[in-house]
Coordinates of N, CA and C in Angstrom, one line a residue:
M17 N 1.0 -1.3 0.1 CA 0.3 0.2 0.0 C 1.2 1.5 -0.1
L18 N 0.7 2.6 -1.0 CA 1.5 3.4 -1.0 C 1.0 4.4 0.0
L19 N -0.3 4.5 0.1 CA -0.5 6.0 0.9 C -1.5 4.9 1.8
H20 N -2.2 5.4 3.0 CA -3.1 4.9 3.9 C -3.5 6.1 4.7
V21 N -4.9 6.4 4.7 CA -5.5 7.7 5.1 C -6.7 7.1 6.0
T22 N -6.4 7.3 7.7 CA -7.5 6.6 8.4 C -7.8 7.4 9.2
D23 N -9.3 7.9 9.3 CA -10.0 8.6 10.4 C -9.5 9.6 10.5
L24 N -9.6 10.6 8.7 CA -8.8 11.8 9.2 C -9.9 13.0 9.3
A25 N -9.7 13.6 10.3 CA -10.2 15.3 10.9 C -10.0 16.1 10.4
V26 N -10.7 17.4 9.7 CA -9.9 18.5 9.7 C -11.1 19.4 10.3
A27 N -10.3 20.4 10.8 CA -11.8 21.9 11.0 C -11.0 22.7 10.0
Y28 N -11.8 23.9 10.1 CA -11.3 25.1 10.1 C -12.0 26.5 11.2
G29 N -11.2 26.5 12.0 CA -12.2 27.1 13.2 C -13.0 26.2 13.9
A30 N -14.5 26.6 13.9 CA -15.2 25.5 14.3 C -16.2 24.9 13.3
I31 N -15.4 24.9 12.0 CA -16.3 24.5 11.0 C -15.7 22.5 10.4
R32 N -16.2 21.6 10.7 CA -15.2 20.2 10.6 C -15.5 20.3 9.0
A33 N -14.4 20.6 8.4 CA -14.2 20.0 7.1 C -14.1 18.8 6.5
L34 N -13.3 18.2 7.4 CA -13.5 16.2 7.4 C -14.0 15.7 8.5
Q35 N -14.5 14.5 8.2 CA -15.2 14.3 9.7 C -14.8 12.4 9.7
G36 N -13.7 12.4 9.5 CA -13.0 10.9 9.9 C -12.8 10.3 8.5
I37 N -12.4 10.6 7.5 CA -12.7 10.2 6.1 C -11.2 9.0 6.0
S38 N -11.2 8.0 5.5 CA -10.6 6.7 5.1 C -10.7 6.3 4.3
F39 N -9.0 6.2 3.3 CA -9.0 5.4 2.0 C -7.7 5.1 1.9
Q40 N -7.3 4.6 0.4 CA -5.6 4.0 0.2 C -5.9 4.3 -0.7
I41 N -4.6 4.2 -1.5 CA -4.1 3.9 -2.8 C -2.8 3.1 -2.7
D42 N -2.7 2.2 -3.8 CA -1.6 1.2 -3.8 C -1.0 1.6 -4.9
E43 N 0.6 1.0 -5.2 CA 1.0 1.4 -6.3 C 0.5 1.5 -7.5
G44 N 0.6 2.2 -8.0 CA 0.2 2.5 -10.1 C -1.4 2.7 -10.0
E45 N -1.8 3.3 -9.2 CA -3.4 3.3 -9.1 C -3.3 4.8 -9.8
I46 N -4.5 5.3 -10.3 CA -5.3 6.0 -10.2 C -6.4 6.3 -9.2
V47 N -6.6 7.0 -8.3 CA -7.8 7.0 -7.4 C -8.2 8.2 -7.7
T48 N -10.1 8.3 -7.6 CA -10.2 9.8 -7.8 C -11.2 10.0 -6.8
L49 N -11.0 11.4 -6.0 CA -12.2 12.0 -5.1 C -12.8 13.0 -5.5
I50 N -14.5 12.4 -5.8 CA -15.6 13.4 -6.4 C -16.3 13.9 -5.5
G51 N -17.1 14.8 -5.9 CA -17.8 15.7 -4.9 C -18.3 17.3 -5.3
A52 N -19.2 17.5 -4.5 CA -19.2 18.8 -5.0 C -18.3 20.2 -4.2
N53 N -18.6 21.1 -5.0 CA -17.5 21.9 -3.9 C -17.8 22.3 -2.6
G54 N -17.0 22.5 -1.9 CA -16.9 22.2 -0.3 C -17.2 20.9 0.1
A55 N -17.0 19.8 -0.1 CA -17.2 18.7 0.0 C -15.9 18.4 0.8
G56 N -14.6 18.7 0.7 CA -13.6 18.8 1.6 C -12.5 17.8 0.4
K57 N -12.7 18.2 -0.4 CA -11.4 17.5 -1.5 C -10.1 18.1 -1.5
S58 N -10.6 19.1 -1.9 CA -8.9 20.0 -1.5 C -8.3 20.1 -0.4
T59 N -9.3 20.0 0.8 CA -9.0 19.7 2.0 C -8.1 18.9 2.3
T60 N -8.7 17.6 1.8 CA -7.6 16.2 2.3 C -6.3 16.2 1.2
L61 N -6.0 16.7 0.5 CA -5.4 17.1 -0.6 C -4.0 18.2 0.0
R62 N -4.6 19.2 0.7 CA -3.5 20.1 1.4 C -3.1 19.4 2.7
T63 N -4.1 18.6 3.3 CA -3.7 18.0 4.6 C -2.7 16.7 4.4
I64 N -2.7 16.0 3.2 CA -1.6 14.8 3.2 C -0.4 16.0 2.5
S65 N -0.6 16.9 2.0 CA 0.7 17.6 1.7 C 1.1 18.6 2.7
G66 N 0.8 18.0 3.9 CA 1.5 19.2 5.0 C 0.9 20.3 5.1
L67 N 0.1 20.6 4.4 CA -0.5 22.5 3.8 C -1.3 22.6 5.6
L68 N -1.9 21.4 6.0 CA -3.3 21.5 6.9 C -2.8 20.5 7.8
R69 N -2.9 20.7 9.4 CA -2.4 20.1 10.5 C -4.0 19.3 10.7
P70 N -4.2 18.0 10.7 CA -5.5 17.4 11.2 C -5.6 17.3 12.5
L71 N -6.6 17.4 13.1 CA -7.9 17.4 14.2 C -7.3 15.6 15.2
A72 N -7.5 15.0 14.2 CA -7.3 13.3 14.1 C -7.3 12.7 13.3
G73 N -6.6 11.3 13.4 CA -6.4 10.5 11.9 C -4.9 10.7 12.1
D74 N -4.3 9.5 10.8 CA -3.6 9.1 10.4 C -3.1 9.3 9.1
I75 N -2.1 9.6 8.7 CA -1.5 9.6 7.0 C -0.4 8.8 6.8
R76 N -0.3 8.0 6.1 CA 0.7 7.1 6.4 C 1.0 6.7 4.7
F77 N 2.5 7.0 4.6 CA 2.9 7.3 3.1 C 4.1 6.2 2.9
K78 N 4.0 5.1 2.5 CA 5.2 4.2 2.6 C 5.4 3.7 3.8
G79 N 4.2 3.5 4.7 CA 4.7 3.3 6.0 C 4.9 4.2 7.0
E80 N 5.3 5.4 6.5 CA 5.7 6.1 7.4 C 4.6 7.6 8.0
S81 N 4.4 7.7 9.0 CA 3.2 8.8 9.1 C 3.9 10.4 8.7
L82 N 2.7 10.8 8.0 CA 3.2 12.4 7.6 C 2.8 13.6 8.6
I83 N 1.5 12.8 9.8 CA 1.4 13.6 10.7 C 2.2 14.9 11.3
R84 N 2.4 16.0 11.7 CA 3.0 16.5 12.0 C 4.5 16.9 11.1
M85 N 4.6 16.0 9.9 CA 5.9 16.2 9.2 C 5.7 17.5 8.1
P86 N 7.3 18.3 7.9 CA 7.1 19.7 7.4 C 6.5 19.2 6.2
A87 N 5.8 19.9 5.3 CA 5.8 20.0 3.5 C 7.0 19.7 3.5
E88 N 7.9 20.2 3.5 CA 9.2 20.4 2.4 C 9.6 18.7 2.8
R89 N 9.7 17.9 3.8 CA 9.9 16.6 3.7 C 9.1 16.0 3.0
I90 N 7.8 16.4 3.0 CA 6.8 15.0 2.4 C 6.8 14.8 0.8
V91 N 7.5 16.4 0.3 CA 7.8 16.3 -0.8 C 9.4 15.5 -1.2
R92 N 9.8 15.7 -0.3 CA 11.4 14.7 -0.3 C 10.8 13.1 -0.4
L93 N 9.8 12.9 0.6 CA 9.3 11.2 0.6 C 8.6 11.0 -1.0
G94 N 8.4 12.0 -1.8 CA 8.1 11.3 -2.8 C 6.5 12.1 -3.2
I95 N 5.8 12.3 -2.5 CA 4.7 13.4 -2.7 C 4.4 14.7 -3.3
S96 N 3.9 14.7 -4.1 CA 4.0 16.6 -5.3 C 2.5 17.0 -5.5
Q97 N 2.3 18.1 -5.3 CA 0.8 18.1 -5.6 C 1.0 19.6 -6.5
V98 N -0.1 19.7 -7.7 CA -0.2 20.0 -8.0 C -1.6 21.2 -8.2
P99 N -1.4 22.3 -7.4 CA -2.6 23.2 -6.8 C -3.8 23.1 -7.6
E100 N -5.1 23.3 -6.8 CA -6.5 24.2 -7.8 C -5.9 25.5 -8.4
G101 N -6.4 25.8 -9.6 CA -5.8 27.0 -10.1 C -4.5 27.5 -10.4
R102 N -3.7 26.2 -10.4 CA -2.4 26.0 -11.6 C -1.6 26.6 -10.3
Q103 N -1.6 28.2 -9.9 CA -0.2 28.9 -9.1 C 0.8 28.4 -9.5
I104 N 1.1 28.9 -11.0 CA 2.4 28.4 -11.3 C 3.0 30.4 -10.9
F105 N 4.6 30.6 -11.3 CA 5.3 31.8 -11.3 C 5.2 32.7 -12.5
G106 N 4.1 33.5 -12.4 CA 3.7 34.4 -13.7 C 4.7 35.1 -14.4
S107 N 5.7 35.6 -13.3 CA 6.9 36.2 -13.6 C 8.4 35.4 -13.9
L108 N 7.8 34.3 -13.9 CA 9.2 33.3 -14.2 C 8.9 32.7 -15.6
T109 N 10.2 32.5 -16.6 CA 10.1 31.6 -17.3 C 9.3 30.7 -17.5
V110 N 9.5 29.5 -18.2 CA 8.7 28.0 -18.2 C 10.0 27.2 -17.3
R111 N 11.0 27.5 -18.2 CA 12.6 26.9 -17.4 C 12.5 27.0 -16.0
E112 N 12.3 28.3 -15.4 CA 12.5 28.6 -13.9 C 11.6 28.1 -12.8
N113 N 10.0 28.0 -13.4 CA 8.8 27.6 -13.1 C 9.2 26.0 -12.6
L114 N 9.6 25.2 -13.7 CA 10.3 23.7 -13.9 C 11.6 23.4 -12.7
E115 N 12.5 24.2 -12.9 CA 13.4 24.3 -11.8 C 13.4 24.5 -10.5
M116 N 11.7 25.5 -10.3 CA 11.4 25.7 -8.7 C 10.6 24.2 -8.5
G117 N 10.3 23.5 -9.4 CA 9.9 22.2 -8.9 C 10.7 21.1 -8.1
A118 N 12.2 21.2 -9.0 CA 13.0 20.4 -8.6 C 14.1 20.9 -7.2
Y119 N 13.5 22.0 -6.5 CA 14.2 22.2 -5.2 C 14.8 21.9 -4.4
T120 N 14.1 20.4 -4.3 CA 14.5 19.2 -3.2 C 15.7 18.4 -4.0
R121 N 15.9 18.4 -5.0 CA 17.1 18.0 -5.6 C 18.2 18.8 -6.0
N122 N 19.6 17.8 -5.9 CA 20.9 18.6 -6.3 C 21.4 18.1 -7.5
D123 N 21.6 17.3 -7.9 CA 22.1 16.8 -8.9 C 21.4 17.1 -10.0
P124 N 22.8 18.3 -10.9 CA 22.5 19.0 -12.3 C 22.2 18.0 -13.4
K125 N 22.5 16.9 -13.5 CA 22.2 15.9 -14.2 C 21.0 15.3 -14.5
E126 N 20.6 14.9 -13.2 CA 19.4 14.4 -12.5 C 18.7 15.3 -13.1
I127 N 18.9 16.2 -13.1 CA 17.4 17.5 -12.8 C 17.0 17.7 -14.1
A128 N 18.4 17.6 -15.2 CA 17.9 17.6 -16.6 C 17.6 16.6 -17.1
E129 N 17.9 15.6 -16.9 CA 17.2 14.2 -17.3 C 15.7 14.3 -16.8
T130 N 15.4 14.5 -16.1 CA 13.8 15.1 -15.5 C 13.3 15.8 -16.6
M131 N 13.9 17.3 -16.8 CA 13.4 17.9 -17.4 C 13.1 17.4 -19.0
D132 N 13.5 16.5 -19.3 CA 13.7 16.1 -20.6 C 12.6 15.0 -20.9
L133 N 12.2 14.3 -19.7 CA 11.2 13.6 -19.5 C 10.0 14.5 -19.3
V134 N 9.9 15.3 -18.6 CA 8.8 16.7 -18.8 C 8.5 16.8 -20.1
F135 N 9.2 16.8 -21.1 CA 9.2 17.8 -22.1 C 8.3 16.4 -22.9
T136 N 8.7 15.1 -22.6 CA 8.3 14.2 -23.6 C 6.3 14.1 -23.5
S137 N 6.0 14.4 -22.1 CA 4.7 14.6 -22.0 C 4.0 15.8 -22.2
F138 N 5.1 16.7 -21.9 CA 4.4 18.6 -22.4 C 5.3 19.0 -23.4
P139 N 5.1 18.7 -24.6 CA 6.5 19.2 -26.1 C 5.9 20.8 -25.6
R140 N 5.0 21.1 -25.7 CA 4.9 22.4 -25.7 C 5.2 23.4 -24.6
L141 N 5.8 22.9 -23.6 CA 6.2 23.8 -22.6 C 8.2 23.9 -23.4
K142 N 8.6 22.7 -23.9 CA 10.1 23.0 -24.4 C 9.9 24.1 -25.5
E143 N 8.7 24.2 -26.4 CA 8.8 25.3 -27.3 C 8.4 26.6 -26.7
R144 N 8.0 26.8 -25.4 CA 7.8 27.9 -24.7 C 8.9 28.3 -23.5
L145 N 9.7 27.3 -23.4 CA 11.3 27.0 -22.5 C 11.3 28.5 -21.9
N146 N 11.4 29.5 -22.7 CA 11.9 30.9 -22.3 C 11.1 32.3 -22.3
Q147 N 9.8 31.4 -22.3 CA 8.3 32.6 -22.4 C 7.6 32.5 -20.5
L148 N 7.5 33.5 -20.4 CA 7.0 34.0 -19.0 C 6.0 32.8 -18.7
G149 N 5.7 32.7 -17.3 CA 4.8 31.4 -17.2 C 3.4 32.1 -17.4
G150 N 3.1 33.5 -17.0 CA 2.3 34.2 -16.8 C 1.5 34.3 -18.5
T151 N 2.3 34.6 -19.1 CA 1.6 34.9 -20.5 C 1.5 33.3 -21.3
L152 N 1.1 32.4 -20.7 CA 0.8 31.3 -21.3 C -0.7 31.2 -21.3
S153 N -1.0 30.2 -22.3 CA -2.7 30.0 -21.9 C -3.1 28.9 -20.8
G154 N -4.2 29.2 -20.8 CA -5.1 28.4 -19.7 C -4.4 26.8 -19.6
G155 N -4.8 26.4 -20.7 CA -4.1 24.9 -20.7 C -2.5 24.8 -20.5
E156 N -1.5 25.4 -21.1 CA -0.2 25.9 -21.2 C 0.4 25.9 -19.8
Q157 N -0.3 26.6 -18.9 CA -0.6 26.8 -17.6 C -0.5 25.9 -16.7
Q158 N -1.8 24.9 -16.8 CA -2.1 23.7 -16.2 C -0.8 22.4 -16.8
M159 N -0.6 22.5 -17.9 CA 0.7 22.0 -18.0 C 2.1 22.1 -17.7
L160 N 1.9 23.2 -17.3 CA 3.2 23.7 -16.6 C 3.4 23.7 -15.2
A161 N 2.2 23.7 -14.8 CA 2.1 23.2 -12.8 C 2.1 21.5 -13.0
M162 N 1.5 21.2 -14.1 CA 1.4 19.4 -13.6 C 3.5 19.4 -14.0
G163 N 4.0 19.5 -14.9 CA 5.1 19.2 -15.2 C 6.2 19.9 -14.0
R164 N 5.7 20.8 -13.2 CA 6.7 21.1 -12.0 C 6.6 20.2 -11.0
A165 N 5.3 20.5 -11.2 CA 5.0 18.8 -9.7 C 5.8 17.8 -10.1
L166 N 6.0 17.2 -11.2 CA 6.6 16.0 -11.6 C 8.6 15.9 -11.9
M167 N 8.8 17.4 -11.6 CA 10.6 17.8 -11.5 C 11.0 17.1 -10.2
S168 N 10.1 16.8 -9.1 CA 10.3 16.2 -7.6 C 10.7 15.2 -7.8
R169 N 10.1 14.4 -9.1 CA 9.9 12.8 -9.3 C 9.1 12.1 -8.3
P170 N 8.0 12.5 -8.6 CA 7.4 11.9 -6.8 C 6.7 10.6 -7.7
S171 N 6.4 9.9 -6.4 CA 5.7 8.5 -6.2 C 4.5 8.5 -6.4
L172 N 3.8 9.9 -5.7 CA 2.4 9.8 -5.8 C 2.2 11.3 -6.6
L173 N 1.2 11.6 -7.0 CA 1.0 13.0 -7.5 C -0.4 13.3 -7.5
L174 N -0.7 14.5 -6.5 CA -1.8 15.0 -6.3 C -2.4 16.1 -7.0
L175 N -3.4 15.9 -7.7 CA -3.9 16.7 -9.0 C -5.6 17.3 -8.3
D176 N -5.1 18.2 -8.4 CA -6.7 19.2 -7.5 C -7.2 20.0 -8.6
E177 N -8.3 19.3 -9.3 CA -9.1 20.0 -10.2 C -8.3 20.6 -11.4
P178 N -7.7 19.4 -12.1 CA -6.7 19.8 -13.6 C -7.6 20.3 -14.4
S179 N -8.9 20.0 -14.5 CA -9.6 20.4 -15.8 C -10.2 21.8 -15.7
M180 N -10.2 22.4 -14.3 CA -10.8 23.6 -14.1 C -10.0 24.8 -15.0
G181 N -11.9 25.6 -15.8 CA -11.2 26.4 -16.9 C -11.1 26.2 -17.7
L182 N -10.8 24.9 -18.4 CA -10.1 24.5 -19.4 C -11.2 24.1 -20.5
A183 N -11.4 24.7 -21.8 CA -11.8 24.1 -23.1 C -12.4 22.6 -23.0
P184 N -13.1 21.9 -23.5 CA -13.4 20.8 -23.6 C -12.2 20.2 -24.0
I185 N -11.9 20.4 -25.6 CA -10.7 19.8 -25.8 C -9.7 19.7 -25.4
L186 N -9.1 20.6 -24.5 CA -8.2 20.8 -23.7 C -8.4 20.0 -22.3
V187 N -9.6 19.6 -21.8 CA -9.4 18.4 -20.8 C -9.6 17.6 -21.4
E188 N -10.1 17.0 -22.4 CA -9.5 15.7 -23.2 C -7.6 15.6 -23.1
E189 N -7.3 16.4 -23.3 CA -6.0 16.2 -23.9 C -5.0 16.2 -22.3
I190 N -5.4 17.0 -21.5 CA -4.9 16.9 -19.7 C -5.4 15.3 -19.5
F191 N -6.3 14.8 -19.6 CA -6.7 13.5 -19.1 C -5.8 12.4 -19.6
E192 N -5.5 12.5 -20.9 CA -4.9 11.7 -21.6 C -3.3 12.1 -21.3
I193 N -2.6 12.7 -20.8 CA -1.5 13.0 -20.1 C -1.7 12.5 -18.9
I194 N -2.7 13.0 -18.2 CA -2.8 11.9 -16.9 C -2.4 10.8 -16.9
K195 N -3.2 10.0 -17.9 CA -3.1 8.2 -18.2 C -1.7 8.2 -18.8
R196 N -0.6 9.0 -19.3 CA 0.2 8.7 -19.7 C 1.3 8.8 -18.4
I197 N 1.2 9.7 -17.6 CA 1.9 9.9 -16.3 C 1.8 8.5 -15.6
N198 N 0.8 8.3 -15.6 CA 0.2 7.4 -14.6 C 1.1 5.9 -15.1
A199 N 0.9 5.5 -16.5 CA 1.4 4.5 -17.1 C 3.1 4.3 -17.0
Q200 N 3.7 5.4 -16.8 CA 5.2 5.3 -16.7 C 5.4 5.3 -15.1
G201 N 4.3 5.0 -14.2 CA 5.1 4.4 -12.8 C 4.3 5.7 -11.7
T202 N 3.8 6.7 -12.6 CA 3.2 7.2 -11.2 C 2.1 7.2 -10.7
S203 N 1.7 7.1 -9.2 CA 0.3 7.1 -8.9 C -0.1 7.9 -8.6
I204 N -1.4 8.2 -8.7 CA -2.0 9.7 -8.7 C -3.4 9.7 -7.9
L205 N -3.3 10.6 -7.1 CA -4.6 11.1 -6.4 C -5.3 12.1 -6.9
L206 N -6.6 12.0 -7.5 CA -7.0 13.1 -8.6 C -8.2 13.5 -7.8
V207 N -8.5 14.8 -7.7 CA -9.7 15.3 -7.4 C -10.3 16.2 -8.4
E208 N -11.4 15.9 -8.8 CA -11.9 16.5 -9.9 C -13.6 16.6 -9.7
Q209 N -13.7 18.1 -10.4 CA -15.6 18.3 -10.4 C -16.2 17.6 -11.6
N210 N -15.1 17.2 -12.8 CA -15.9 16.6 -13.9 C -15.7 15.0 -14.0
A211 N -16.8 14.6 -12.7 CA -16.8 13.1 -12.4 C -16.3 12.1 -13.2
A212 N -17.4 12.5 -14.7 CA -17.1 11.4 -15.9 C -15.5 11.0 -16.2
M213 N -14.7 12.6 -16.2 CA -13.7 12.3 -17.0 C -12.8 11.7 -15.7
A214 N -13.2 11.8 -14.5 CA -12.3 11.4 -13.4 C -12.1 9.9 -13.7
L215 N -13.8 9.7 -13.5 CA -14.0 8.1 -13.2 C -13.6 7.5 -14.5
S216 N -13.3 7.9 -15.8 CA -13.1 7.3 -17.0 C -11.7 7.0 -17.0
V217 N -10.6 7.7 -15.9 CA -9.5 7.3 -16.2 C -9.0 6.4 -14.5
A218 N -9.8 6.4 -13.6 CA -9.3 6.2 -12.6 C -9.6 4.7 -12.3
T219 N -8.9 4.1 -11.7 CA -8.7 2.8 -10.6 C -10.0 2.7 -10.1
R220 N -10.0 3.5 -8.9 CA -11.1 3.5 -7.8 C -11.3 5.1 -7.7
G221 N -12.6 4.5 -7.1 CA -12.8 6.3 -6.4 C -13.7 6.4 -5.3
Y222 N -13.8 7.7 -4.7 CA -14.8 7.7 -3.4 C -15.0 9.1 -3.7
V223 N -16.8 8.7 -3.1 CA -17.4 10.2 -3.3 C -17.4 10.7 -1.8
L224 N -17.4 12.0 -1.9 CA -17.2 12.8 -0.7 C -18.5 14.0 -0.8
E225 N -19.2 13.7 0.6 CA -20.3 15.0 0.8 C -20.2 15.6 2.0
T226 N -19.9 16.7 2.0 CA -19.8 17.7 3.4 C -19.0 16.5 4.6
G227 N -17.6 16.4 3.8 CA -16.2 15.6 4.7 C -16.4 14.4 5.0
A228 N -17.3 13.8 4.4 CA -17.6 11.9 4.5 C -17.5 11.7 3.3
I229 N -16.9 10.4 3.4 CA -17.3 9.5 2.1 C -18.5 8.7 2.4
V230 N -19.4 8.8 1.3 CA -20.8 8.2 1.3 C -20.7 6.8 0.2
L231 N -19.6 7.0 -0.8 CA -19.5 5.8 -1.6 C -18.3 6.0 -2.2
A232 N -17.7 4.6 -2.0 CA -16.4 3.8 -2.8 C -16.3 2.6 -3.5
G233 N -15.8 2.8 -4.6 CA -15.7 1.3 -5.4 C -14.8 1.2 -6.6
D234 N -15.0 0.5 -7.5 CA -14.2 0.6 -9.0 C -14.8 1.6 -9.7
A235 N -13.9 2.4 -10.2 CA -14.4 3.9 -11.0 C -15.6 3.2 -11.9
R236 N -15.5 2.1 -12.5 CA -16.2 1.4 -13.5 C -18.1 1.4 -12.7
D237 N -17.7 0.4 -11.7 CA -18.8 0.5 -10.9 C -19.8 2.0 -10.6
L238 N -18.6 2.7 -10.0 CA -19.6 4.5 -9.8 C -19.9 4.7 -11.4
L239 N -19.3 4.3 -11.9 CA -19.9 5.3 -13.1 C -21.3 5.0 -13.4
E240 N -21.5 3.4 -13.1 CA -22.8 2.8 -13.5 C -23.5 3.0 -12.4
N241 N -23.2 3.2 -11.1 CA -24.1 3.7 -9.6 C -24.7 4.9 -10.2
P242 N -26.4 4.6 -10.0 CA -27.9 5.6 -10.0 C -27.8 6.7 -9.5
Q243 N -27.1 6.6 -7.8 CA -26.5 7.6 -7.2 C -25.6 8.6 -7.3
V244 N -24.5 8.1 -8.3 CA -23.7 9.0 -8.5 C -24.1 9.5 -10.2
Q245 N -24.6 8.7 -10.8 CA -25.3 9.5 -12.1 C -26.3 10.3 -12.0
S246 N -27.1 10.4 -11.1 CA -27.9 11.6 -10.8 C -27.1 12.5 -10.1
A247 N -26.3 12.5 -9.1 CA -25.8 13.9 -8.3 C -24.5 14.5 -8.9
Y248 N -23.9 13.6 -9.8 CA -22.5 14.1 -10.5 C -22.3 14.0 -12.0
L249 N -23.1 13.2 -12.5 CA -22.5 13.3 -14.3 C -23.9 13.7 -15.0
G250 N -24.9 14.0 -14.1 CA -26.4 15.0 -15.1 C -27.4 13.8 -15.4
E251 N -27.1 12.6 -14.9 CA -28.0 11.3 -15.7 C -28.6 10.8 -14.4
R252 N -29.7 10.0 -14.9 CA -30.1 9.2 -14.0 C -31.2 8.2 -14.9
R253 N -31.0 7.1 -14.4 CA -31.2 5.7 -15.3 C -32.7 5.1 -14.6
D254 N -33.7 4.9 -15.1 CA -34.8 4.3 -14.1 C -34.8 2.8 -14.4

């Protein structure tokens, strides 16, 4: 088991954002968390990354607890996050953004090799290497945010709403890239409001509602679940 989250509870002041959720990710999987805005999806990722401290519960990555571990050390262990809204460095070039993603690494040769690997997934980034990140299109900025996260060579990539604000054709391209990254050996925890796309690429899924997991199972089974279809896919089968 790569990641094991147990009874995780998180609060913002008096508001409980997560109410004791448990889930796991095995090596090589794409696992997705789906749910409405405010369900606790992004809070889950931020807590795994060490940006939020839980009230209770445990997060184990490769058998080691991440609770109270600094975010930088979590990155060094092999977890990297692509935040919601991309949050690239707009005043830095594409190259500089990618180099920032490798800040935990020291070997220039290995960093250069990783950058070349990133370019195989995102050839447009190589074409725009010296362009300022803030001048890229929305789709290109999403690619840059994902490439930056991959520069740390993570075992587990956390993706927070990668399709947000993108045209449908770009959404399809981003999800094809997600599948390729996974096929190259990176496990993925995907938070996504586009439930149909998320479940189409995932191995398994969990449905979050108001901070609690209400459904879990194989992604294909969740796609066929009438409750999921009605609430998240805009469909209802009688």
